[in-house]
Amino acid sequence: QAQLVESGGGLVQSGGSLRLSCEASGLTFSSYAMGWFRQAPGKEREFVAAISWSGGSTYYSDSVKGRFIISRDNAKNTVYLRMNSLKPEDTADYYCAADFGVPSSGSYEHPHEYDYWGQGTQVTVSS
């Protein structure tokens, strides 16, 4: 059974950095594109970043472009999200997700494209 486990969340001051990790098991990790989403209290889940199965292509939301970096290590079955210059509005629960194959919508930004989800890790950015 596929499982995704996030780690690395916590409390950080505005302007600080965190690195989230998501370790996968029970699936052929290198066959899946991976995405990060976040959900703040009272808001819908939103796309943050995605990376192709090979790591050759990356995608970011406008709100994090230039500040966050997604990467993956297929040998470790792990995807990372390096978050720099954090802002209070980045406060949310962060989820990783795995997508097998090409997204039917043509975009990795839609949660329904993903097959598996982690349980989330909380990130709080204080001002």
PDB file of C-alpha atoms in Angstrom:
ATOM      1  CA  GLN A   1       0.000   0.000   0.000  1.00  0.00           C
ATOM      2  CA  ALA A   2       1.376   3.374  -1.014  1.00  0.00           C
ATOM      3  CA  GLN A   3       2.259   5.768   1.749  1.00  0.00           C
ATOM      4  CA  LEU A   4       3.633   9.311   1.773  1.00  0.00           C
ATOM      5  CA  VAL A   5       5.042  10.753   4.986  1.00  0.00           C
ATOM      6  CA  GLU A   6       5.907  14.438   5.301  1.00  0.00           C
ATOM      7  CA  SER A   7       8.309  15.913   7.820  1.00  0.00           C
ATOM      8  CA  GLY A   8      10.201  19.117   8.480  1.00  0.00           C
ATOM      9  CA  GLY A   9       7.413  21.497   9.388  1.00  0.00           C
ATOM     10  CA  GLY A  10       7.554  23.793  12.357  1.00  0.00           C
ATOM     11  CA  LEU A  11       7.559  27.355  13.604  1.00  0.00           C
ATOM     12  CA  VAL A  12       9.850  29.872  11.910  1.00  0.00           C
ATOM     13  CA  GLN A  13      10.173  33.628  11.900  1.00  0.00           C
ATOM     14  CA  SER A  14       9.326  35.702   8.880  1.00  0.00           C
ATOM     15  CA  GLY A  15      12.266  35.688   6.472  1.00  0.00           C
ATOM     16  CA  GLY A  16      13.452  32.314   7.674  1.00  0.00           C
ATOM     17  CA  SER A  17      13.767  28.994   5.887  1.00  0.00           C
ATOM     18  CA  LEU A  18      12.526  25.435   6.239  1.00  0.00           C
ATOM     19  CA  ARG A  19      12.988  22.268   4.256  1.00  0.00           C
ATOM     20  CA  LEU A  20      10.120  19.840   4.020  1.00  0.00           C
ATOM     21  CA  SER A  21      10.653  16.204   3.126  1.00  0.00           C
ATOM     22  CA  CYS A  22       8.215  13.601   1.868  1.00  0.00           C
ATOM     23  CA  GLU A  23       9.258   9.973   1.845  1.00  0.00           C
ATOM     24  CA  ALA A  24       7.302   7.527  -0.257  1.00  0.00           C
ATOM     25  CA  SER A  25       6.878   3.803   0.167  1.00  0.00           C
ATOM     26  CA  GLY A  26       4.783   1.104  -1.474  1.00  0.00           C
ATOM     27  CA  LEU A  27       5.022   2.607  -4.965  1.00  0.00           C
ATOM     28  CA  THR A  28       7.549   2.912  -7.764  1.00  0.00           C
ATOM     29  CA  PHE A  29       8.588   6.407  -6.799  1.00  0.00           C
ATOM     30  CA  SER A  30      10.488   7.177  -9.994  1.00  0.00           C
ATOM     31  CA  SER A  31       7.294   6.616 -12.012  1.00  0.00           C
ATOM     32  CA  TYR A  32       5.403   9.379 -10.233  1.00  0.00           C
ATOM     33  CA  ALA A  33       5.409  13.115 -10.571  1.00  0.00           C
ATOM     34  CA  MET A  34       5.298  14.682  -7.132  1.00  0.00           C
ATOM     35  CA  GLY A  35       3.546  17.780  -5.918  1.00  0.00           C
ATOM     36  CA  TRP A  36       3.319  19.945  -2.840  1.00  0.00           C
ATOM     37  CA  PHE A  37       0.068  21.605  -1.831  1.00  0.00           C
ATOM     38  CA  ARG A  38      -0.896  23.654   1.177  1.00  0.00           C
ATOM     39  CA  GLN A  39      -4.066  24.486   3.014  1.00  0.00           C
ATOM     40  CA  ALA A  40      -4.522  27.341   5.429  1.00  0.00           C
ATOM     41  CA  PRO A  41      -7.372  27.403   7.966  1.00  0.00           C
ATOM     42  CA  GLY A  42     -10.644  28.250   6.263  1.00  0.00           C
ATOM     43  CA  LYS A  43      -9.133  28.131   2.784  1.00  0.00           C
ATOM     44  CA  GLU A  44      -9.082  25.656  -0.053  1.00  0.00           C
ATOM     45  CA  ARG A  45      -6.078  23.464  -0.741  1.00  0.00           C
ATOM     46  CA  GLU A  46      -3.774  25.232  -3.166  1.00  0.00           C
ATOM     47  CA  PHE A  47      -0.961  24.151  -5.432  1.00  0.00           C
ATOM     48  CA  VAL A  48       2.564  25.067  -4.376  1.00  0.00           C
ATOM     49  CA  ALA A  49       5.007  23.172  -6.575  1.00  0.00           C
ATOM     50  CA  ALA A  50       5.440  20.022  -8.639  1.00  0.00           C
ATOM     51  CA  ILE A  51       8.285  18.050 -10.142  1.00  0.00           C
ATOM     52  CA  SER A  52       8.298  15.522 -12.961  1.00  0.00           C
ATOM     53  CA  TRP A  53       9.246  11.891 -12.402  1.00  0.00           C
ATOM     54  CA  SER A  54      12.788  12.498 -13.585  1.00  0.00           C
ATOM     55  CA  GLY A  55      13.213  15.820 -11.826  1.00  0.00           C
ATOM     56  CA  GLY A  56      13.846  17.480 -15.153  1.00  0.00           C
ATOM     57  CA  SER A  57      10.809  19.743 -14.992  1.00  0.00           C
ATOM     58  CA  THR A  58       9.551  21.809 -12.100  1.00  0.00           C
ATOM     59  CA  TYR A  59       6.475  23.975 -11.669  1.00  0.00           C
ATOM     60  CA  TYR A  60       5.617  26.629  -9.114  1.00  0.00           C
ATOM     61  CA  SER A  61       2.706  28.770  -8.137  1.00  0.00           C
ATOM     62  CA  ASP A  62       3.240  32.479  -8.609  1.00  0.00           C
ATOM     63  CA  SER A  63       3.052  33.022  -4.861  1.00  0.00           C
ATOM     64  CA  VAL A  64       6.170  30.928  -4.163  1.00  0.00           C
ATOM     65  CA  LYS A  65       8.162  31.254  -7.384  1.00  0.00           C
ATOM     66  CA  GLY A  66      11.655  32.479  -6.642  1.00  0.00           C
ATOM     67  CA  ARG A  67      11.390  31.571  -2.939  1.00  0.00           C
ATOM     68  CA  PHE A  68      10.655  27.824  -2.892  1.00  0.00           C
ATOM     69  CA  ILE A  69      12.592  25.024  -4.578  1.00  0.00           C
ATOM     70  CA  ILE A  70      11.238  21.544  -5.197  1.00  0.00           C
ATOM     71  CA  SER A  71      13.639  18.664  -5.738  1.00  0.00           C
ATOM     72  CA  ARG A  72      13.671  14.907  -5.536  1.00  0.00           C
ATOM     73  CA  ASP A  73      16.031  12.023  -4.871  1.00  0.00           C
ATOM     74  CA  ASN A  74      14.689   8.917  -6.568  1.00  0.00           C
ATOM     75  CA  ALA A  75      17.304   6.752  -4.854  1.00  0.00           C
ATOM     76  CA  LYS A  76      15.831   7.790  -1.500  1.00  0.00           C
ATOM     77  CA  ASN A  77      12.184   7.834  -2.620  1.00  0.00           C
ATOM     78  CA  THR A  78      11.992  11.363  -1.288  1.00  0.00           C
ATOM     79  CA  VAL A  79      10.801  14.732  -2.545  1.00  0.00           C
ATOM     80  CA  TYR A  80      11.834  17.976  -0.887  1.00  0.00           C
ATOM     81  CA  LEU A  81      10.516  21.506  -0.663  1.00  0.00           C
ATOM     82  CA  ARG A  82      13.059  24.113   0.306  1.00  0.00           C
ATOM     83  CA  MET A  83      11.220  27.209   1.499  1.00  0.00           C
ATOM     84  CA  ASN A  84      13.154  30.459   1.728  1.00  0.00           C
ATOM     85  CA  SER A  85      12.140  34.013   2.626  1.00  0.00           C
ATOM     86  CA  LEU A  86       9.087  32.707   4.395  1.00  0.00           C
ATOM     87  CA  LYS A  87       6.164  35.037   4.990  1.00  0.00           C
ATOM     88  CA  PRO A  88       3.283  34.840   7.464  1.00  0.00           C
ATOM     89  CA  GLU A  89       0.952  34.098   4.542  1.00  0.00           C
ATOM     90  CA  ASP A  90       2.892  30.860   3.937  1.00  0.00           C
ATOM     91  CA  THR A  91       1.432  29.522   7.178  1.00  0.00           C
ATOM     92  CA  ALA A  92      -0.515  26.353   6.341  1.00  0.00           C
ATOM     93  CA  ASP A  93      -0.552  22.599   6.465  1.00  0.00           C
ATOM     94  CA  TYR A  94       1.661  21.309   3.670  1.00  0.00           C
ATOM     95  CA  TYR A  95       0.871  18.095   1.841  1.00  0.00           C
ATOM     96  CA  CYS A  96       2.842  16.072  -0.657  1.00  0.00           C
ATOM     97  CA  ALA A  97       1.106  14.071  -3.354  1.00  0.00           C
ATOM     98  CA  ALA A  98       2.018  11.536  -6.036  1.00  0.00           C
ATOM     99  CA  ASP A  99       0.699  11.529  -9.596  1.00  0.00           C
ATOM    100  CA  PHE A 100       1.167   8.553 -11.894  1.00  0.00           C
ATOM    101  CA  GLY A 101       1.352   9.370 -15.577  1.00  0.00           C
ATOM    102  CA  VAL A 102       0.466  12.524 -17.435  1.00  0.00           C
ATOM    103  CA  PRO A 103      -2.178  14.743 -15.823  1.00  0.00           C
ATOM    104  CA  SER A 104      -5.429  14.574 -17.794  1.00  0.00           C
ATOM    105  CA  SER A 105      -5.880  18.312 -17.417  1.00  0.00           C
ATOM    106  CA  GLY A 106      -2.379  18.976 -18.669  1.00  0.00           C
ATOM    107  CA  SER A 107      -1.477  20.631 -15.386  1.00  0.00           C
ATOM    108  CA  TYR A 108      -0.067  19.447 -12.093  1.00  0.00           C
ATOM    109  CA  GLU A 109      -1.893  22.224 -10.278  1.00  0.00           C
ATOM    110  CA  HIS A 110      -5.138  20.354  -9.715  1.00  0.00           C
ATOM    111  CA  PRO A 111      -5.453  18.135  -6.621  1.00  0.00           C
ATOM    112  CA  HIS A 112      -7.696  15.657  -8.439  1.00  0.00           C
ATOM    113  CA  GLU A 113      -4.768  14.660 -10.676  1.00  0.00           C
ATOM    114  CA  TYR A 114      -2.954  13.039  -7.771  1.00  0.00           C
ATOM    115  CA  ASP A 115      -3.308   9.444  -6.733  1.00  0.00           C
ATOM    116  CA  TYR A 116      -1.795   9.454  -3.257  1.00  0.00           C
ATOM    117  CA  TRP A 117      -1.515  12.020  -0.476  1.00  0.00           C
ATOM    118  CA  GLY A 118       0.452  12.380   2.709  1.00  0.00           C
ATOM    119  CA  GLN A 119      -1.012  13.344   6.069  1.00  0.00           C
ATOM    120  CA  GLY A 120       0.489  16.823   6.062  1.00  0.00           C
ATOM    121  CA  THR A 121       2.991  18.787   8.098  1.00  0.00           C
ATOM    122  CA  GLN A 122       2.268  22.132   9.703  1.00  0.00           C
ATOM    123  CA  VAL A 123       4.255  25.253   8.892  1.00  0.00           C
ATOM    124  CA  THR A 124       3.777  28.393  10.938  1.00  0.00           C
ATOM    125  CA  VAL A 125       5.538  31.633  10.044  1.00  0.00           C
ATOM    126  CA  SER A 126       5.494  34.300  12.719  1.00  0.00           C
ATOM    127  CA  SER A 127       5.721  38.004  11.888  1.00  0.00           C
TER     128      SER A 127
END
